[in-house]
Coordinates of C-alpha atoms in Angstrom, one line a residue:
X691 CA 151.6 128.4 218.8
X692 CA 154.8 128.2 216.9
X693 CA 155.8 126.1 213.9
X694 CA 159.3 124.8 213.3
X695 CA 159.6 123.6 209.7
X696 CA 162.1 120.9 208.7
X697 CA 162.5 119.5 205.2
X698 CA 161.7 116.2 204.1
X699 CA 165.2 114.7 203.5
X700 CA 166.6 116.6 206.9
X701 CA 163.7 115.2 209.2
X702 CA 164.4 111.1 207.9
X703 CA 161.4 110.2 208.1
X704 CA 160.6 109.1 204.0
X705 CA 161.6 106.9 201.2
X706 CA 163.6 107.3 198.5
X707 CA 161.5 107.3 195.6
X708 CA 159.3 110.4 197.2
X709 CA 162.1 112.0 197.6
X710 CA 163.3 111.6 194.3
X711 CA 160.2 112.5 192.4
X712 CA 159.6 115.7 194.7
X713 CA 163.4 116.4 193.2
X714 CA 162.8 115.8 190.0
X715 CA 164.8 112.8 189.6
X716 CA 165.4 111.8 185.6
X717 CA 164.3 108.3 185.8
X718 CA 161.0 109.0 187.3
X719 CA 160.0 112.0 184.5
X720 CA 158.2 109.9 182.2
X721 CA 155.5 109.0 185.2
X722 CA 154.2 112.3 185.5
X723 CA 152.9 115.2 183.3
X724 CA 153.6 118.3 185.7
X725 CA 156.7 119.5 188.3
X726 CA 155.2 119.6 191.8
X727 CA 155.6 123.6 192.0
X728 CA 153.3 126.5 191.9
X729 CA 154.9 127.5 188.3
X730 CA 152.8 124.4 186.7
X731 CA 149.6 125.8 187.7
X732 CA 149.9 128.0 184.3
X733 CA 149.3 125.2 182.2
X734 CA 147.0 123.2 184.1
X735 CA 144.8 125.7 184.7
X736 CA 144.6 126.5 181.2
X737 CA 144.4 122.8 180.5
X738 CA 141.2 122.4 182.9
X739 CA 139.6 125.7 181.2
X740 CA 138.2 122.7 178.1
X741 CA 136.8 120.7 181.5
X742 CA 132.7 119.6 179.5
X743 CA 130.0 121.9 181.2
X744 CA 127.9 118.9 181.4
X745 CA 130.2 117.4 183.8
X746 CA 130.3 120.5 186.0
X747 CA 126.2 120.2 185.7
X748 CA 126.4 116.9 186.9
X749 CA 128.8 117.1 189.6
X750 CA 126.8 120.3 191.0
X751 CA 123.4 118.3 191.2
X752 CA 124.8 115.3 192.7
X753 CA 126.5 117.8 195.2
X754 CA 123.6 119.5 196.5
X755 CA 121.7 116.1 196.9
X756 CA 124.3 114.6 198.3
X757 CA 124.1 117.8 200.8
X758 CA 120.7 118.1 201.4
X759 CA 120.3 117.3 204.8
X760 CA 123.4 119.4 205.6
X761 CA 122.7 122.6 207.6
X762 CA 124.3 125.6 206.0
X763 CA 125.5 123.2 203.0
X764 CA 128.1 125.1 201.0
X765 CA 125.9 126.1 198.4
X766 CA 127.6 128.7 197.2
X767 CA 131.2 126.5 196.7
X768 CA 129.1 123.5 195.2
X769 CA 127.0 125.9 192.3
X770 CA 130.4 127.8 191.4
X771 CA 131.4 124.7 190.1
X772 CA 129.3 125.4 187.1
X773 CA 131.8 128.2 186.4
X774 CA 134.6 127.3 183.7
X775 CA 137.4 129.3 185.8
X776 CA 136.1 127.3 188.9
X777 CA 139.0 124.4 189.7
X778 CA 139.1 121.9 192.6
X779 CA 142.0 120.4 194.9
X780 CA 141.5 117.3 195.6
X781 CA 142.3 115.1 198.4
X782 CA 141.0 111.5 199.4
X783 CA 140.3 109.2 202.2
X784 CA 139.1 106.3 204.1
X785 CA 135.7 106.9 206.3
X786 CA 137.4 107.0 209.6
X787 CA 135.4 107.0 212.3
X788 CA 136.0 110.1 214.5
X789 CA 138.9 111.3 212.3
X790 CA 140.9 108.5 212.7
X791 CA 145.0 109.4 212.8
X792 CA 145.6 112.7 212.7
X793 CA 147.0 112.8 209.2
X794 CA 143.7 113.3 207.9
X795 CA 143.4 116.1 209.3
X796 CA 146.6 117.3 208.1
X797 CA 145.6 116.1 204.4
X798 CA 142.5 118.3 204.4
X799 CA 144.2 120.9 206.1
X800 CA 147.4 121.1 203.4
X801 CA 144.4 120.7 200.4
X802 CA 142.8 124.2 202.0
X803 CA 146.2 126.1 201.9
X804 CA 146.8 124.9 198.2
X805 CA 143.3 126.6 197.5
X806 CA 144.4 129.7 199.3
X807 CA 147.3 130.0 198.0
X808 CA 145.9 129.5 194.4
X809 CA 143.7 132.0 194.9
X810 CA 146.2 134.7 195.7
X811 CA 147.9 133.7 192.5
X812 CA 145.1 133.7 190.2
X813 CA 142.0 135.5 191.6
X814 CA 140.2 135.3 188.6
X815 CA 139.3 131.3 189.2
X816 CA 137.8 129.8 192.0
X817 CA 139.6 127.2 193.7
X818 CA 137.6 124.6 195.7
X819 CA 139.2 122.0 198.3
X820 CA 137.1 118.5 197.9
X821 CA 137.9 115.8 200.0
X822 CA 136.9 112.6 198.3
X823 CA 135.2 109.9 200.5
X824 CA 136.7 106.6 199.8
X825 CA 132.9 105.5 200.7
X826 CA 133.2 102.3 198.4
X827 CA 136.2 100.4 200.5
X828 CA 135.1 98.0 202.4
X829 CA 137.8 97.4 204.6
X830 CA 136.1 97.9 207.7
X831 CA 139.1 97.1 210.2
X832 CA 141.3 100.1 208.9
X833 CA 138.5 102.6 209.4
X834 CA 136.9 100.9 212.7
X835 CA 139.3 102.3 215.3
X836 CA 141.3 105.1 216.7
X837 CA 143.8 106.1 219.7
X838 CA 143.4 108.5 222.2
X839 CA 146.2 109.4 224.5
X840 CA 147.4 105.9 223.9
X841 CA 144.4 103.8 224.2
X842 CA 142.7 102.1 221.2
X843 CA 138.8 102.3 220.6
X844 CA 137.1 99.9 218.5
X845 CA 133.4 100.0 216.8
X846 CA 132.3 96.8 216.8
X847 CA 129.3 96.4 214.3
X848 CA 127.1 93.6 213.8
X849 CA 127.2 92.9 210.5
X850 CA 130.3 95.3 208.5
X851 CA 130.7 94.2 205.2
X852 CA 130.3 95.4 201.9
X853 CA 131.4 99.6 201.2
X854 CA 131.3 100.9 204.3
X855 CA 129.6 104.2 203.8
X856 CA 126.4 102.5 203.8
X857 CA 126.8 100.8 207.1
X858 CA 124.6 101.9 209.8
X859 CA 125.9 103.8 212.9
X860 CA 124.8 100.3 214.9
X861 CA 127.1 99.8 217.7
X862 CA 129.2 103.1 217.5
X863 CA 127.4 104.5 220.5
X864 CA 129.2 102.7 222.9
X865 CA 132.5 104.5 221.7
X866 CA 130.3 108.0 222.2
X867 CA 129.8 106.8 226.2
X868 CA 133.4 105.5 226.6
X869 CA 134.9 109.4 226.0
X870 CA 134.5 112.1 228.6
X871 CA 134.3 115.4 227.3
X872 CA 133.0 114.0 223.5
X873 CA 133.1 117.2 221.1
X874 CA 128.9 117.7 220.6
X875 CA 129.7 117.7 216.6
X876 CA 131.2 114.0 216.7
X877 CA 127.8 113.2 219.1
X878 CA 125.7 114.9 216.3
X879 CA 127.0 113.5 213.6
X880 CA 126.7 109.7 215.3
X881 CA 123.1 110.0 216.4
X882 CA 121.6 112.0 213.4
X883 CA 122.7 110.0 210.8
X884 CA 122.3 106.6 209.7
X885 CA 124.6 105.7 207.5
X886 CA 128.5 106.2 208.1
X887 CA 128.9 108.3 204.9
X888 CA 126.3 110.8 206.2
X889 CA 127.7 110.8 209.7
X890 CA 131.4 111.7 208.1
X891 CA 130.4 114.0 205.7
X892 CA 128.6 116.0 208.8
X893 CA 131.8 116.0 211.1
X894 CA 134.1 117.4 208.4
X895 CA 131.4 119.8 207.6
X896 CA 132.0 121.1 211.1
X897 CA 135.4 121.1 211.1
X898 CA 135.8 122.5 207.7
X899 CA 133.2 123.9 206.2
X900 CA 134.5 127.8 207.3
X901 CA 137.4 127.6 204.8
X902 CA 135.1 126.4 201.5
X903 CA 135.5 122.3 201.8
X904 CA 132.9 120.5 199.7
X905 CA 132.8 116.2 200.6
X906 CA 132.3 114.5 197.7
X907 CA 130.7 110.6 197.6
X908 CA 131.4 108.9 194.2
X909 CA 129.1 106.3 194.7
X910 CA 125.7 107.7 192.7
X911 CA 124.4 106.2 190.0
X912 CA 124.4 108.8 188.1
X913 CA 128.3 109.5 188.4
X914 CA 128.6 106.2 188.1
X915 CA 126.7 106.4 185.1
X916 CA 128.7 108.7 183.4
X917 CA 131.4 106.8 183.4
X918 CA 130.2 103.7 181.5
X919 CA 132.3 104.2 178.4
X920 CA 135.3 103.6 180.5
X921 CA 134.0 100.8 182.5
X922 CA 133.2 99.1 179.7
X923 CA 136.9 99.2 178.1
X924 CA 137.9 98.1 182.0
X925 CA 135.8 95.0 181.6
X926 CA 136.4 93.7 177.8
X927 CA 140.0 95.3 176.8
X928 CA 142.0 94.5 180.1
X929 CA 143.4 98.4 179.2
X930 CA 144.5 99.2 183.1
X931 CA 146.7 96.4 184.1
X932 CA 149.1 96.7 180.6
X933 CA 149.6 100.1 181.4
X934 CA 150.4 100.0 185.0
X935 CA 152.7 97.0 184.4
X936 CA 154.9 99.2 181.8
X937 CA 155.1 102.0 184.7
X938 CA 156.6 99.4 187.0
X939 CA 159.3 98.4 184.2
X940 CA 160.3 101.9 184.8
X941 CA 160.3 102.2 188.8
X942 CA 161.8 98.6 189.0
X943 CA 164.5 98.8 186.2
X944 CA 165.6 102.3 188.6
X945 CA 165.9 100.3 191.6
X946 CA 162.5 101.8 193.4
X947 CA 159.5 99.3 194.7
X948 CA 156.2 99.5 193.7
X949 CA 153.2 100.4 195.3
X950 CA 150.4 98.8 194.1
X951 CA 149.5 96.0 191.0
X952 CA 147.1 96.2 188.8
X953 CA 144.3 93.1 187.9
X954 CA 143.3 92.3 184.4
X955 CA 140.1 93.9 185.4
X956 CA 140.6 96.5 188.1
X957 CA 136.6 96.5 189.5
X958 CA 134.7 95.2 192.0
X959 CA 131.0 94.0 192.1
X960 CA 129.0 96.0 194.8
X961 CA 125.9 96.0 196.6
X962 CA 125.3 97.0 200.1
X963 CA 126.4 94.0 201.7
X964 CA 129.0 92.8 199.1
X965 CA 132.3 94.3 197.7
X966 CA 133.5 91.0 195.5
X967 CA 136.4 91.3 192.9
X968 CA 135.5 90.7 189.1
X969 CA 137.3 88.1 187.2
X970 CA 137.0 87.2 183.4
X971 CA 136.0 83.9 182.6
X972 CA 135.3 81.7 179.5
X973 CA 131.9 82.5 179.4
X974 CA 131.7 86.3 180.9
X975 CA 133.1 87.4 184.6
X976 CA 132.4 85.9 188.0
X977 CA 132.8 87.5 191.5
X978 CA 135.8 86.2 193.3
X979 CA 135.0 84.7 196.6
X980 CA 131.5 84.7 196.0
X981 CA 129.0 82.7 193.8
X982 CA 127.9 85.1 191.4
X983 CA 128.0 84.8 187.7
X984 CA 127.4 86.7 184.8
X985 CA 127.4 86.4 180.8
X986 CA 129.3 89.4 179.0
X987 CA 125.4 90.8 178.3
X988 CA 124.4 90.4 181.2
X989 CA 127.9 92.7 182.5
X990 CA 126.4 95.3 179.9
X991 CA 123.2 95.4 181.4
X992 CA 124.2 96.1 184.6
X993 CA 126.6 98.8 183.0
X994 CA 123.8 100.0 181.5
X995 CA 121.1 99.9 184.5
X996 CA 123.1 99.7 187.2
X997 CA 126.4 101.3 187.2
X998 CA 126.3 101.9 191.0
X999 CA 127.3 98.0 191.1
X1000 CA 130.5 98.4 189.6
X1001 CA 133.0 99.6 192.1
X1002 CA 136.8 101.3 190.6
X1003 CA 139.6 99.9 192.9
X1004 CA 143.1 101.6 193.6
X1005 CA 144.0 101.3 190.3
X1006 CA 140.6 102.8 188.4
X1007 CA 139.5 105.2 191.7
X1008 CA 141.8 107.9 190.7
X1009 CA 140.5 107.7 187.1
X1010 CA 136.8 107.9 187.9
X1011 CA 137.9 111.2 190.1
X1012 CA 140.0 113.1 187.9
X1013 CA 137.0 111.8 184.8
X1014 CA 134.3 113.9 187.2
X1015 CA 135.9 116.8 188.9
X1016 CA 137.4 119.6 186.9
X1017 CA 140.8 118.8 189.3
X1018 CA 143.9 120.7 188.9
X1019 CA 146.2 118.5 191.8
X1020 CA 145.3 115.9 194.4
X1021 CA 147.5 115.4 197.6
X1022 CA 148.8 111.9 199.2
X1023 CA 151.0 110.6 201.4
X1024 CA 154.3 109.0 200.3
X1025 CA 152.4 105.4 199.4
X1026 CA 149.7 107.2 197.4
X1027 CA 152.4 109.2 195.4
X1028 CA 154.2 106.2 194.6
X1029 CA 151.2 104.8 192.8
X1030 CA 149.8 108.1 191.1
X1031 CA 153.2 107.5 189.7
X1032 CA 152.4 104.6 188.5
X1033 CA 149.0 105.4 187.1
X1034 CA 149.9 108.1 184.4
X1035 CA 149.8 105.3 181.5
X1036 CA 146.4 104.1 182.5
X1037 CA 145.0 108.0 182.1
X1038 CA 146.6 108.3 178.8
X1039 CA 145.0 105.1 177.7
X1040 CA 141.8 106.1 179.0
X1041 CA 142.0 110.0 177.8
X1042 CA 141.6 111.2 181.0
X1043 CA 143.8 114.2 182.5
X1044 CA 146.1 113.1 184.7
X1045 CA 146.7 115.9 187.5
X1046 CA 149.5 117.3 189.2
X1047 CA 150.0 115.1 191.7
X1048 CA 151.3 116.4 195.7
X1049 CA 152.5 115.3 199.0
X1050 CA 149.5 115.7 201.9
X1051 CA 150.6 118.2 204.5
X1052 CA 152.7 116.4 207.6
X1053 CA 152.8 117.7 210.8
X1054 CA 153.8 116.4 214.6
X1055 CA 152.4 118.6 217.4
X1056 CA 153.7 119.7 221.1
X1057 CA 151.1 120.5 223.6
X1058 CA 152.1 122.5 226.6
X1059 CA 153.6 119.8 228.4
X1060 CA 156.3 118.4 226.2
X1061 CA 156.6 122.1 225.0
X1062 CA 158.3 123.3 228.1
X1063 CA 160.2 120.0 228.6
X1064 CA 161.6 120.3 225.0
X1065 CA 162.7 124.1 225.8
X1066 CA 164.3 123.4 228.7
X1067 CA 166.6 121.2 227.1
X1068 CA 167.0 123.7 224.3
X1069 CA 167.7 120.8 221.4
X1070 CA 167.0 121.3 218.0
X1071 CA 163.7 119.9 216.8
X1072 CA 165.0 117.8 213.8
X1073 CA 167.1 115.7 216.3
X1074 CA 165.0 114.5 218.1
X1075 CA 163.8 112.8 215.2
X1076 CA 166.9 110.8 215.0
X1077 CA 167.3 107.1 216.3
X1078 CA 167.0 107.0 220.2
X1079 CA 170.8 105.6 219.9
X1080 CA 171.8 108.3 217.9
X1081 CA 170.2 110.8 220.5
X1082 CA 171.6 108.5 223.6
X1083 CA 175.3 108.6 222.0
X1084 CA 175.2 112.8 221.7
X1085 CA 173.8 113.3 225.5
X1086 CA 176.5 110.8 226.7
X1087 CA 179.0 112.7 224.8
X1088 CA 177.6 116.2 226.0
X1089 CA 177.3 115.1 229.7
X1090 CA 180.8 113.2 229.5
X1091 CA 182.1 115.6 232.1
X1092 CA 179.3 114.8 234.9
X1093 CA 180.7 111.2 234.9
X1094 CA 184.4 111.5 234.9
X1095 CA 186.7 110.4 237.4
X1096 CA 188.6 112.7 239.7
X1097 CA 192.2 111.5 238.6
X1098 CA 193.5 114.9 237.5
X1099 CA 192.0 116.0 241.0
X1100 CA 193.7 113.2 243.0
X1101 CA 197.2 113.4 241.4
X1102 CA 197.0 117.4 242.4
X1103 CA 196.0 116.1 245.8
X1104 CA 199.4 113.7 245.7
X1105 CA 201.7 116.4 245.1
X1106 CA 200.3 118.7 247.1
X1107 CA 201.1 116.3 250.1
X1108 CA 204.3 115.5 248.7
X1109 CA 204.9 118.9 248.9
X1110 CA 204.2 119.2 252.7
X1111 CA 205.7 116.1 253.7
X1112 CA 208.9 117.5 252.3
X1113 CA 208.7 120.7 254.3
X1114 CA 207.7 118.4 257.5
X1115 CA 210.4 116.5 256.9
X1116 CA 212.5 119.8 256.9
X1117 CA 211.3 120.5 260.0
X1118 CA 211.8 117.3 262.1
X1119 CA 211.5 113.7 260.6
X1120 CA 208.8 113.0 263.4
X1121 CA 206.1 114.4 261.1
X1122 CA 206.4 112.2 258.3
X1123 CA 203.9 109.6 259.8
X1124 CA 201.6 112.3 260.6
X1125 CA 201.5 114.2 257.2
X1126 CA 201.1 110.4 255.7
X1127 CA 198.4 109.5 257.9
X1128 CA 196.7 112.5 256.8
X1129 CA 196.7 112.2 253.1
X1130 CA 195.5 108.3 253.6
X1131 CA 192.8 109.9 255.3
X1132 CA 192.1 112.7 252.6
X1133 CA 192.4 110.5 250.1
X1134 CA 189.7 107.9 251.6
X1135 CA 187.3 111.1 251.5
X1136 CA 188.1 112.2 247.8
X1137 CA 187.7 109.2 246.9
X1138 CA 184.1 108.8 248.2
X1139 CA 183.6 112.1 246.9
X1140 CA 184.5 111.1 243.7
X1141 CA 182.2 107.7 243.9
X1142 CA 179.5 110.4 245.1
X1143 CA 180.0 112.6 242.1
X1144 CA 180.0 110.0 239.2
X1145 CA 176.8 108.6 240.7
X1146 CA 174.9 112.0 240.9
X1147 CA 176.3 112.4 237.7
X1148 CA 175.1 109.3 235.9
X1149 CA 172.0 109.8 237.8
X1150 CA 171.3 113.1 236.2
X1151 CA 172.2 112.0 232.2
X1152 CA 169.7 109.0 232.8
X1153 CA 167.1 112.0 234.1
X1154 CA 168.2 114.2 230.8
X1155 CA 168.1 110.8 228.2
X1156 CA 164.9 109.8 229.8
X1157 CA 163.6 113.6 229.1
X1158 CA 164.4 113.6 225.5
X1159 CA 163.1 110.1 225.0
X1160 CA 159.8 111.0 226.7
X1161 CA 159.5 113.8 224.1
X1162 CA 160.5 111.8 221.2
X1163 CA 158.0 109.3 222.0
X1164 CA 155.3 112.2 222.0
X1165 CA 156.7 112.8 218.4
X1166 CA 157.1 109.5 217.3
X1167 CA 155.6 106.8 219.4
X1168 CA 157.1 103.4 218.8
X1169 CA 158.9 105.0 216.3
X1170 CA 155.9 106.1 214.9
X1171 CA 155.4 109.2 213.3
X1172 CA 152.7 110.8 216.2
X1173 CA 150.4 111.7 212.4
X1174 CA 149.9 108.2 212.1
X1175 CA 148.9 107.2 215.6
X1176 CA 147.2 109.7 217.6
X1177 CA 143.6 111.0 217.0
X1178 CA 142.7 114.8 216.9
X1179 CA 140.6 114.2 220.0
X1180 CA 144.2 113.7 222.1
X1181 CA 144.5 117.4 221.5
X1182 CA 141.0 119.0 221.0
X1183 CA 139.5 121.4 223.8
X1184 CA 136.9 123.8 223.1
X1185 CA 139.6 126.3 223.6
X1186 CA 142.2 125.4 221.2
X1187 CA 140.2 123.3 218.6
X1188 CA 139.4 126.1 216.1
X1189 CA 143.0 127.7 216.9
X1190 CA 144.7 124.0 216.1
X1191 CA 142.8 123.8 212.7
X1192 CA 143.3 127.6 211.7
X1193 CA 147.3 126.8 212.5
X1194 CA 147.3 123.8 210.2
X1195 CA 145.5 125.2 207.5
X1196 CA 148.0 127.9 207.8
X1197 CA 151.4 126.5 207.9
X1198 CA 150.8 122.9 205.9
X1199 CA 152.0 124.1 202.8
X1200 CA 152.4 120.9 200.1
X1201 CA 154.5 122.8 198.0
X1202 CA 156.8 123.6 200.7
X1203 CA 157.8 119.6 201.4
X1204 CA 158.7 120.5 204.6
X1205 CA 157.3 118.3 207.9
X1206 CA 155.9 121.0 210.5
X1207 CA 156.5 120.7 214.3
X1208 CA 154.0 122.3 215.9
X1209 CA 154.5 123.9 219.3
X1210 CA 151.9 125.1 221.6
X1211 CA 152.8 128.0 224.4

């Protein structure tokens, strides 16, 4: 496999405000505490060095039970946590099912490079990739379906509401028997598991587990637990939303959108069949959309009891993880770096350090098919990125000469029949009907040729146009970046699978802000 690398502002494909953070734009340098470059890893790593041993305690205990019924658990990642030169990378997501788009992939793979190439830097620390389960959401119809090769499978589960990690697996085996060829690690991890969390967590353990990745599931009791002197403030002091609404004065007043808004109280009530917003009333808080009430003592007992109830949303998530893991960076995509953007207030507020913050890795892939189709027509990569009218207007100007007329050929054809009618004319004036007879009929024939020509020749742009569209559509289908729509499964053999994750976790460099094109043989 080959991989063609093209830089962010080259390949089209993001906004402005990405851009212009990755580039250190002025306007945006009061949103974040560290430059998105390797340099900055001085200072945050000895930043982290003061990250509480309790917490790395903690963390490590609630690891190894959340792991316990993982064979060959990482053990050995999860304990070196308790070491103060051990740092993770962190990247999150939603639960799913079999992967989902592809992009998770490539935001796992992009967080294992980082750790590699940490490593190289500094090998006196330990640097662990962590992919944080977003176990809580309980948006079951972004995490219930998946393409393949085009065609959309959906779970369809009794009952899915509240988080969605705790759903049962009810219902996802008629996705299992749909799929010829199912990978035996996605069957495993559907039938030996009963909850959706543990059926993840065993799947990316597969995948990942060879180059260090540790899953981590935020919703314990006793991280949650941990974490009561903050929820507390969230509750009575309304501390989150004033922040966050400052940080948007900023992106607004430089002419960027937003990404997210923040809620006076920025947490959710949760059980295993309800996810319900909190809202402040008169009396204490109420769950929006539901009927349940509570007095501002009764909010503090369940703070106290049961912290597992209280759920952080966009705004407080990132908080609670960079609160319990001794993080140096976490990677997004372009929407999750717009709001980490706009979050560096509400860290402050809540004394919590605010990490360097990373696009995901980003990658399109080329099987073997399209592969050979793309070489033959020896383009570069990064245009067949452009618009399709952008890509039609080049090949029409490139194959101009295949649909021309034969006028310059036809006026040679006139005087060269001139010329002979003069010499026939020379001889004896008898001929001069003949020779004009003649050229009526030669021109009758060049002229079909010519109709013959310009058809072939439209015929064969329409074959090369239709070419290059067929392989930009493998790139970005419906205009959609391939990441974003396709599954892994579209491209996973026994064969290649291994090779296709050892060549993303090689080349998806998030430093590098480059989109890969990946190109098999």
């Amino acid at each position: 496999m080959n991989t063609y690398k093209i830089p962010f502002e080259t390949a089209g494909l993001y906004g402005k405000m990405f851009l212009d953070y990755l580039n250190g734009t002025e306007a945006l340098k009061s949103l974040y505490q560290f430059e998105p470059n390797l340099a900055s890893f001085d200072k945050i790593i000895d930043l982290r060095k003061s990250f509480p041993k309790e917490k790395r305690t903690l963390i490590v205990e609630s690891l190894k039970n959340q792991y316990s019924a993982i064979e060959n658990a990482p053990i050995a990642q999860i304990e070196a946590l308790e070491d103060e030169n051990t740092f993770t990378i962190v990247t999150g997501h939603q639960l799913n099912i079999f992967t989902g788009p592809l992009f998770f992939i490539y935001k796992i793979a992009a967080t294992i490079h980082l750790t590699q190439q940490l490593k190289e830097k500094y090998p006196d620390c330990n640097f662990i990739p962590v992919y944080w389960m977003a176990t809580e959401d309980h948006d079951f119809e972004e995490i219930a379906s998946f393409k393949l090769s085009g065609k959309k499978y959906t779970w369809e589960h009794p009952e899915a509401t509240g988080p969605v990690g705790r759903l049962s697996l009810e219902g996802i085996d008629k996705i299992l028997d749909q799929i010829k060829d199912m990978p035996q690690f996605f069957v495993d991890a559907y039938t030996d598991n009963m909850t959706l969390t543990e059926a993840t967590r065993s799947y990316v353990h597969h995948l990942f587990s060879k180059y260090g990745l540790v899953c981590f599931d935020a919703d314990q009791a006793e991280l949650k637990s941990s974490f009561k002197e903050i929820l507390i403030k969230e509750l009575f002091d309304n501390t989150a939303v004033v922040e966050v609404e400052k940080a948007n004065a900023i992106i607004e007043s430089a002419g960027y959108k937003t990404q997210i808004h923040a809620r006076a109280i920025n947490l959710f009530y949760m059980e295993d069949k309800v996810r319900l917003r909190l809202e402040k009333t008169p009396t204490g808080f109420r769950a929006v959309d539901g009927d349940l009430k509570w007095t501002n003592q009764e909010m503090m007992d369940i703070v106290e009891n049961n912290p597992e109830r209280l759920s952080p949303n966009v705004v407080l998530r990132p908080v609670l993880q960079e609160f319990l893991l001794p993080n140096l960076a976490y990677l997004g995509g372009p929407a999750e770096v717009i709001y980490w953007l706009q979050l560096k207030g509400v860290f402050d507020a809540y004394n919590v350090f605010y990490p360097m913050v990373l696009p995901r890795g980003f990658s399109l892939f080329l099987d073997t098919k399209f592969s050979a189709k793309w070489r033959k027509m020896g383009w570069p990569l990064e245009e067949l990125l452009q618009p399709i009218t952008v890509i039609e207007n080049k090949l029409l100007d490139e194959k101009e000469e295949l649909v021309t007329s034969l006028e310059a050929e036809i006026l040679q054809f006139d005087s060269l029949y001139a010329s002979i009618l003069d010499k026939g004319k020379a001889i004896t004036p008898n001929l001069e009907k003949h020779v004009l007879a003649e050229k009526l009929r030669g021109e009758k024939r060049l002229k079909h040729t010519a109709a013959k020509l310009r058809k072939e020749g439209k015929r064969k742009m329409k074959e090369d146009i239709e070419r290059v569209v067929c392989i930009r559509e493998c790139l970005l289908p419906s205009n959609v970046p391939q990441e974003r729509v396709e599954n892994l499964l579209t491209f996973w053999s026994k064969s290649k699978g291994n090779l296709l994750l050892d060549t993303f976790v090689k080349e998806l460099d998030p430093l590098a802000f480059k989109l890969n094109i990946v190109v098999e043989d």
